[in-house]
CSV table of C-alpha atoms and ligand atoms in Angstrom, one decimal:
chain,number,residue,atom,x,y,z
A,241,ASP,CA,119.3,106.6,101.1
A,242,ALA,CA,118.3,104.6,98.0
A,243,VAL,CA,117.7,100.9,98.1
A,244,THR,CA,120.5,99.2,96.3
A,245,GLU,CA,120.0,95.5,97.3
A,246,VAL,CA,116.9,93.4,97.7
A,247,ALA,CA,116.7,89.7,98.7
A,248,VAL,CA,113.4,88.0,98.1
A,249,THR,CA,112.5,84.7,99.8
A,250,ASP,CA,109.6,82.3,99.6
A,251,VAL,CA,109.3,78.7,101.0
A,252,ARG,CA,109.6,77.7,97.4
A,253,GLY,CA,113.0,79.1,96.4
A,254,ASP,CA,112.3,78.8,92.7
A,255,VAL,CA,109.2,81.1,93.0
A,256,ALA,CA,111.4,83.8,94.8
A,257,ARG,CA,114.2,83.4,92.2
A,258,GLU,CA,111.7,83.9,89.4
A,259,VAL,CA,110.3,87.1,91.0
A,260,ALA,CA,113.9,88.3,91.6
A,261,ALA,CA,114.9,87.6,88.0
A,262,ARG,CA,111.9,89.6,86.8
A,263,HIS,CA,112.9,92.7,88.8
A,264,ASP,CA,116.7,92.4,89.0
A,265,GLY,CA,118.4,95.6,87.9
A,266,GLU,CA,115.2,97.7,87.7
A,267,ALA,CA,116.2,100.0,90.5
A,268,ALA,CA,118.3,97.7,92.6
A,269,SER,CA,120.0,94.3,92.5
A,270,VAL,CA,117.4,91.7,93.4
A,271,SER,CA,118.3,88.1,94.4
A,272,GLY,CA,115.9,85.2,95.3
A,273,GLY,CA,116.0,82.1,97.4
A,274,ALA,CA,114.4,80.2,100.2
A,275,ASP,CA,116.7,81.1,103.1
A,276,ASN,CA,115.0,83.7,105.2
A,277,ALA,CA,117.9,84.0,107.7
A,278,ALA,CA,120.5,84.6,105.0
A,279,ALA,CA,118.3,87.2,103.4
A,280,ALA,CA,117.7,89.0,106.7
A,281,ALA,CA,121.3,88.9,107.9
A,282,GLY,CA,122.8,92.4,107.6
A,283,ALA,CA,119.6,93.9,106.1
A,284,ASP,CA,118.5,97.3,107.2
A,285,VAL,CA,114.8,96.5,106.6
A,286,VAL,CA,113.1,93.1,106.8
A,287,LEU,CA,109.7,93.0,105.2
A,288,LEU,CA,107.4,90.2,106.2
A,289,ALA,CA,104.6,89.3,103.8
A,290,VAL,CA,103.5,85.8,104.8
A,291,LYS,CA,99.9,84.9,105.9
A,292,PRO,CA,99.2,85.5,109.6
A,293,GLN,CA,99.0,81.8,110.1
A,294,TYR,CA,102.7,81.4,109.1
A,295,MET,CA,104.1,84.4,110.7
A,296,ALA,CA,105.4,82.7,113.9
A,297,ASP,CA,107.4,80.3,111.7
A,298,ALA,CA,108.7,83.2,109.5
A,299,LEU,CA,109.7,85.1,112.7
A,300,ALA,CA,111.5,82.1,114.1
A,301,SER,CA,113.5,81.9,110.9
A,302,VAL,CA,114.8,85.5,111.0
A,303,ARG,CA,115.0,85.9,114.8
A,304,ASP,CA,118.8,85.3,115.0
A,305,ALA,CA,119.5,87.5,112.0
A,306,VAL,CA,117.9,90.7,113.3
A,307,GLY,CA,118.6,93.2,116.2
A,308,PRO,CA,117.7,96.7,117.3
A,309,ASP,CA,119.3,98.1,114.2
A,310,THR,CA,117.0,96.1,111.9
A,311,LEU,CA,113.7,97.6,111.0
A,312,VAL,CA,111.0,94.9,110.7
A,313,VAL,CA,108.0,95.7,108.6
A,314,SER,CA,105.0,93.5,108.3
A,315,ILE,CA,102.0,93.7,106.0
A,316,ALA,CA,100.1,90.8,107.6
A,317,ALA,CA,96.4,91.5,108.5
A,318,GLY,CA,95.4,91.3,112.1
A,319,LEU,CA,98.6,90.6,114.0
A,320,PRO,CA,99.5,93.4,116.5
A,321,SER,CA,103.1,94.7,116.7
A,322,THR,CA,103.4,93.0,120.1
A,323,PHE,CA,103.1,89.7,118.2
A,324,TYR,CA,106.4,90.5,116.5
A,325,GLU,CA,108.0,92.2,119.4
A,326,ARG,CA,107.5,89.1,121.7
A,327,ARG,CA,109.1,86.8,119.1
A,328,LEU,CA,112.1,89.0,118.1
A,329,PRO,CA,115.1,90.1,120.2
A,330,ALA,CA,114.5,92.9,122.6
A,331,GLY,CA,114.3,96.4,121.2
A,332,VAL,CA,113.8,95.4,117.5
A,333,PRO,CA,111.6,98.2,115.9
A,334,VAL,CA,108.5,96.9,114.2
A,335,VAL,CA,106.2,98.9,111.8
A,336,ARG,CA,102.8,97.5,110.7
A,337,VAL,CA,101.5,98.3,107.2
A,338,MET,CA,98.2,97.5,105.6
A,339,PRO,CA,98.6,98.0,101.9
A,340,ASN,CA,96.2,97.1,99.0
A,341,THR,CA,96.7,95.5,95.6
A,342,PRO,CA,96.4,98.7,93.5
A,343,ALA,CA,99.9,99.3,94.8
A,344,THR,CA,100.9,97.2,91.9
A,345,ILE,CA,100.2,100.1,89.6
A,346,GLY,CA,101.2,102.9,92.0
A,347,ARG,CA,97.5,103.6,93.0
A,348,GLY,CA,97.5,101.8,96.3
A,349,VAL,CA,96.7,103.0,99.8
A,350,SER,CA,98.9,101.9,102.7
A,351,ALA,CA,98.3,102.6,106.4
A,352,VAL,CA,101.4,102.6,108.6
A,353,SER,CA,101.5,102.1,112.4
A,354,PRO,CA,104.6,102.1,114.6
A,355,GLY,CA,105.1,99.4,117.3
A,356,ARG,CA,106.6,100.4,120.7
A,357,HIS,CA,110.3,100.4,119.6
A,358,ALA,CA,109.7,102.2,116.3
A,359,SER,CA,110.6,105.9,116.1
A,360,PRO,CA,109.2,108.6,113.8
A,361,ASP,CA,112.4,108.1,111.7
A,362,HIS,CA,111.4,104.4,111.2
A,363,VAL,CA,107.9,105.4,110.2
A,364,ALA,CA,109.4,108.0,107.8
A,365,LEU,CA,111.7,105.4,106.3
A,366,VAL,CA,108.7,103.1,105.7
A,367,GLU,CA,106.7,106.0,104.1
A,368,THR,CA,109.6,106.6,101.8
A,369,LEU,CA,109.9,103.0,100.8
A,370,LEU,CA,106.2,102.9,100.1
A,371,ALA,CA,106.0,106.2,98.3
A,372,GLY,CA,106.0,104.6,94.9
A,373,THR,CA,103.0,102.4,95.7
A,374,GLY,CA,100.5,105.2,96.1
A,375,LEU,CA,99.0,107.1,99.1
A,376,VAL,CA,100.5,106.4,102.5
A,377,VAL,CA,98.7,107.4,105.7
A,378,SER,CA,99.7,107.0,109.4
A,379,VAL,CA,97.1,105.6,111.8
A,380,PRO,CA,97.2,104.5,115.5
A,381,GLU,CA,97.6,100.7,115.5
A,382,ALA,CA,94.1,100.3,117.1
A,383,LEU,CA,92.6,101.4,113.8
A,384,GLN,CA,94.4,98.8,111.7
A,385,SER,CA,91.5,96.3,111.6
A,386,ALA,CA,89.2,99.0,110.4
A,387,VAL,CA,91.7,100.0,107.8
A,388,THR,CA,92.0,96.4,106.7
A,389,ALA,CA,88.2,96.2,106.3
A,390,ILE,CA,88.0,99.3,104.1
A,391,SER,CA,91.2,99.7,102.0
A,392,GLY,CA,93.0,96.4,102.6
A,393,SER,CA,90.1,94.1,101.5
A,394,GLY,CA,88.2,96.9,99.7
A,395,PRO,CA,89.7,96.3,96.2
A,396,ALA,CA,87.9,92.9,96.3
A,397,TYR,CA,84.5,94.5,97.0
A,398,VAL,CA,85.2,96.9,94.0
A,399,PHE,CA,86.3,94.1,91.7
A,400,ALA,CA,83.2,92.2,92.6
A,401,MET,CA,81.2,95.3,91.6
A,402,VAL,CA,83.0,95.7,88.3
A,403,ASP,CA,82.4,92.0,87.6
A,404,ALA,CA,78.6,92.4,88.4
A,405,LEU,CA,78.2,95.5,86.3
A,406,ALA,CA,80.1,93.9,83.4
A,407,GLU,CA,77.8,90.9,83.6
A,408,ALA,CA,74.8,93.2,83.7
A,409,GLY,CA,76.0,95.0,80.6
A,410,THR,CA,76.5,91.8,78.8
A,411,LEU,CA,73.0,90.7,79.8
A,412,LEU,CA,71.7,94.0,78.4
A,413,GLY,CA,73.3,93.2,75.1
A,414,LEU,CA,76.7,94.9,75.2
A,415,PRO,CA,79.6,92.9,73.8
A,416,ARG,CA,81.4,91.4,76.8
A,417,ALA,CA,84.7,93.2,76.3
A,418,LEU,CA,82.9,96.6,76.0
A,419,ALA,CA,80.8,95.8,79.1
A,420,GLN,CA,84.0,95.2,81.0
A,421,GLN,CA,85.7,98.3,79.7
A,422,LEU,CA,82.6,100.4,80.6
A,423,ALA,CA,82.3,98.9,84.1
A,424,ALA,CA,86.1,99.2,85.0
A,425,HIS,CA,86.5,102.7,83.6
A,426,THR,CA,83.3,103.9,85.4
A,427,VAL,CA,84.6,102.6,88.7
A,428,ALA,CA,88.1,104.0,88.0
A,429,GLY,CA,86.9,107.5,87.0
A,430,SER,CA,84.3,107.7,89.8
A,431,GLY,CA,87.0,106.6,92.3
A,432,VAL,CA,89.4,109.3,91.2
A,433,TYR,CA,86.5,111.9,91.1
A,434,ALA,CA,85.5,110.9,94.7
A,435,ALA,CA,89.1,111.1,95.9
A,436,GLU,CA,90.1,114.3,94.1
A,437,SER,CA,87.0,116.5,93.9
A,438,GLY,CA,86.9,117.3,97.6
A,439,GLN,CA,83.1,116.7,97.6
A,440,HIS,CA,81.2,114.3,99.8
A,441,ALA,CA,80.2,111.1,97.9
A,442,ALA,CA,76.6,111.8,98.7
A,443,ILE,CA,76.8,115.1,96.7
A,444,LEU,CA,78.5,113.4,93.8
A,445,ARG,CA,75.8,110.6,93.8
A,446,GLU,CA,73.0,113.3,93.8
A,447,ALA,CA,74.6,115.1,90.9
A,448,VAL,CA,74.1,111.9,88.8
A,449,SER,CA,70.5,111.4,90.0
A,450,SER,CA,68.3,113.5,87.7
A,451,PRO,CA,64.7,113.8,89.1
A,452,GLY,CA,62.6,111.1,87.6
A,453,GLY,CA,65.6,109.7,85.8
A,454,THR,CA,67.5,106.5,85.2
A,455,THR,CA,69.9,106.7,88.2
A,456,LEU,CA,67.1,107.1,90.8
A,457,ALA,CA,65.4,104.1,89.3
A,458,ALA,CA,68.6,102.1,89.8
A,459,LEU,CA,69.4,103.4,93.3
A,460,ALA,CA,65.9,102.5,94.4
A,461,GLU,CA,66.6,98.9,93.5
A,462,LEU,CA,69.9,99.0,95.4
A,463,ASP,CA,68.1,100.3,98.5
A,464,GLU,CA,65.4,97.7,98.1
A,465,ARG,CA,68.1,95.1,98.3
A,466,ALA,CA,69.9,96.8,101.2
A,467,VAL,CA,73.2,97.1,99.3
A,468,ARG,CA,74.4,99.9,101.5
A,469,ALA,CA,73.7,97.9,104.6
A,470,ALA,CA,75.5,95.0,103.0
A,471,TYR,CA,78.6,97.0,102.6
A,472,VAL,CA,78.6,98.0,106.2
A,473,ALA,CA,78.0,94.4,107.3
A,474,ALA,CA,80.8,93.2,105.0
A,475,ALA,CA,83.3,95.7,106.4
A,476,ARG,CA,82.4,94.8,109.9
A,477,ALA,CA,82.9,91.1,109.1
A,478,ALA,CA,86.4,91.9,107.6
A,479,ALA,CA,87.4,93.8,110.7
A,480,ARG,CA,86.2,91.0,113.0
A,481,ARG,CA,88.1,88.5,110.9
A,482,ALA,CA,91.3,90.5,111.2
A,483,ASP,CA,90.9,90.3,115.0
A,484,GLU,CA,90.2,86.6,114.8
A,485,LEU,CA,93.4,86.0,112.7
A,486,ALA,CA,95.4,87.5,115.5
A,487,ARG,CA,93.7,85.3,118.1
A,488,GLU,CA,94.2,82.2,115.9
A,489,ALA,CA,97.9,83.0,115.3
A,490,ASP,CA,98.4,83.6,119.0
A,491,PRO,CA,95.8,81.9,121.2
A,492,GLU,CA,97.8,82.8,124.4
A,493,GLY,CA,98.6,86.4,123.4
A,494,ALA,CA,95.3,88.1,124.1
A,495,ASP,CA,97.0,91.5,124.4
A,496,GLY,CA,93.9,93.4,123.5
A,497,GLU,CA,95.2,95.1,120.4
A,498,GLY,CA,93.0,95.7,117.4
A,499,HIS,CA,89.5,96.4,116.4
A,500,ARG,CA,86.9,97.7,118.8
A,501,GLU,CA,83.3,98.8,118.2
B,108,NDP,N1,96.3,90.0,99.2
B,108,NDP,C1,96.1,91.3,99.6
B,108,NDP,O1,95.4,92.1,99.0
B,108,NDP,C2,96.7,91.8,100.9
B,108,NDP,C3,97.4,90.9,101.7
B,108,NDP,N2,98.0,91.4,102.9
B,108,NDP,C4,98.8,90.5,103.8
B,108,NDP,O2,99.8,90.0,103.0
B,108,NDP,C5,100.2,88.7,103.4
B,108,NDP,C6,100.3,87.7,102.2
B,108,NDP,O3,99.0,87.6,101.7
B,108,NDP,P1,98.8,86.9,100.2
B,108,NDP,O4,99.8,87.4,99.3
B,108,NDP,O5,97.4,87.0,99.9
B,108,NDP,O6,99.2,85.4,100.6
B,108,NDP,P2,100.0,84.3,99.7
B,108,NDP,O7,99.8,83.0,100.5
B,108,NDP,O8,99.6,84.4,98.3
B,108,NDP,O9,101.5,84.8,99.8
B,108,NDP,C7,102.4,84.4,100.9
B,108,NDP,C8,103.7,83.7,100.3
B,108,NDP,O10,104.6,83.5,101.4
B,108,NDP,C9,105.1,82.1,101.3
B,108,NDP,N3,105.5,81.7,102.7
B,108,NDP,C10,104.8,81.1,103.6
B,108,NDP,N4,105.6,80.9,104.7
B,108,NDP,C11,106.8,81.4,104.4
B,108,NDP,C12,108.0,81.4,105.2
B,108,NDP,N5,108.1,80.9,106.4
B,108,NDP,N6,109.1,82.0,104.6
B,108,NDP,C13,109.0,82.5,103.3
B,108,NDP,N7,107.9,82.5,102.6
B,108,NDP,C14,106.8,81.9,103.1
B,108,NDP,C15,103.9,81.4,100.8
B,108,NDP,O11,104.3,80.2,100.2
B,108,NDP,P3,103.2,78.9,100.1
B,108,NDP,O12,102.2,79.4,99.2
B,108,NDP,O13,104.0,77.8,99.6
B,108,NDP,O14,102.7,78.7,101.5
B,108,NDP,C16,103.3,82.3,99.7
B,108,NDP,O15,104.0,82.2,98.5
B,108,NDP,C17,99.2,88.2,104.5
B,108,NDP,O16,99.7,88.4,105.8
B,108,NDP,C18,98.0,89.2,104.3
B,108,NDP,O17,97.3,89.5,105.5
B,108,NDP,C19,97.9,92.7,103.3
B,108,NDP,C20,97.2,93.6,102.5
B,108,NDP,C21,96.6,93.2,101.3
B,109,LIG,O1,92.2,88.8,102.8
B,109,LIG,C1,93.1,89.1,103.6
B,109,LIG,O2,93.2,88.6,104.7
B,109,LIG,C2,94.1,90.1,103.2
B,109,LIG,C3,94.2,91.3,104.1
B,109,LIG,C4,93.7,92.5,103.3
B,109,LIG,C5,93.4,92.0,102.0
B,109,LIG,N1,93.7,90.7,101.9
């Protein structure tokens, strides 16, 4: 069934009203405000998008407005589905999602995991709701911290790379705007190529690397600076941080969900 009505809330009601006004009438009627309970009352789906540190408060505010017929979806990093299940009425289905910001332009990746009361139909509903945001994959919940480290936080690693390449181009004498265009489009085109060619990234990298050429000279510098190892270390730090967020939000919880090495 199509979504006909959306209620957006934020602790600052004026922020939510501004967002609602921008999107009202696009595909559904959209209203905004600060009252979480009023927004959740009678809703088929409640989507939680506050930081993990504020999730307990947000759940307390909707607790009395939801029941086993309400599907609760959260995009918060780290928090296991049991965190929600313990704070909501018995039997409320929960689905965890880790999206990423390219969803804004329909090129995101979202990983979806059902909690213990969520059925395949609930997962299918979430997949349908997210279809317009890009690729949607299903993963066991134990993989969500790893997903967060790669696709959730990943856009920031890539934007940092675009920024560095653009700066390098400017240093080498390109006009700044052109350097940014070249850097961003190179990353965009290479990403689509890697995603759609069906070839391993190592093969694609080798095809750029002419013997005795410019690319191998550059890659030798990246290896010298252990850039590959830095990406691995960065991803592991993100996954560890996702687990820490869960522990910080729920010091007593310790239910063993999440990232394992
Ligand atoms: N940014 C990203 O790329 C991704 C983020 N996520 C997850 O999305 C969530 C939001 O992250 P992000 O957008 O970066 O964080 P933000 O802090 O920018 O957004 C959260 C918003 O929720 C508001 N808020 C806080 N408490 C409540 C409440 N009780 N009721 C209603 N609104 C509330 C905050 O208001 P105020 O600012 O006044 O506190 C803020 O405007 C996090 O759980 C994060 O893990 C997941 C994937 C990717
Ligand atoms: O930085 C964060 O915690 C969130 C989760 C994934 C991307 N941003």
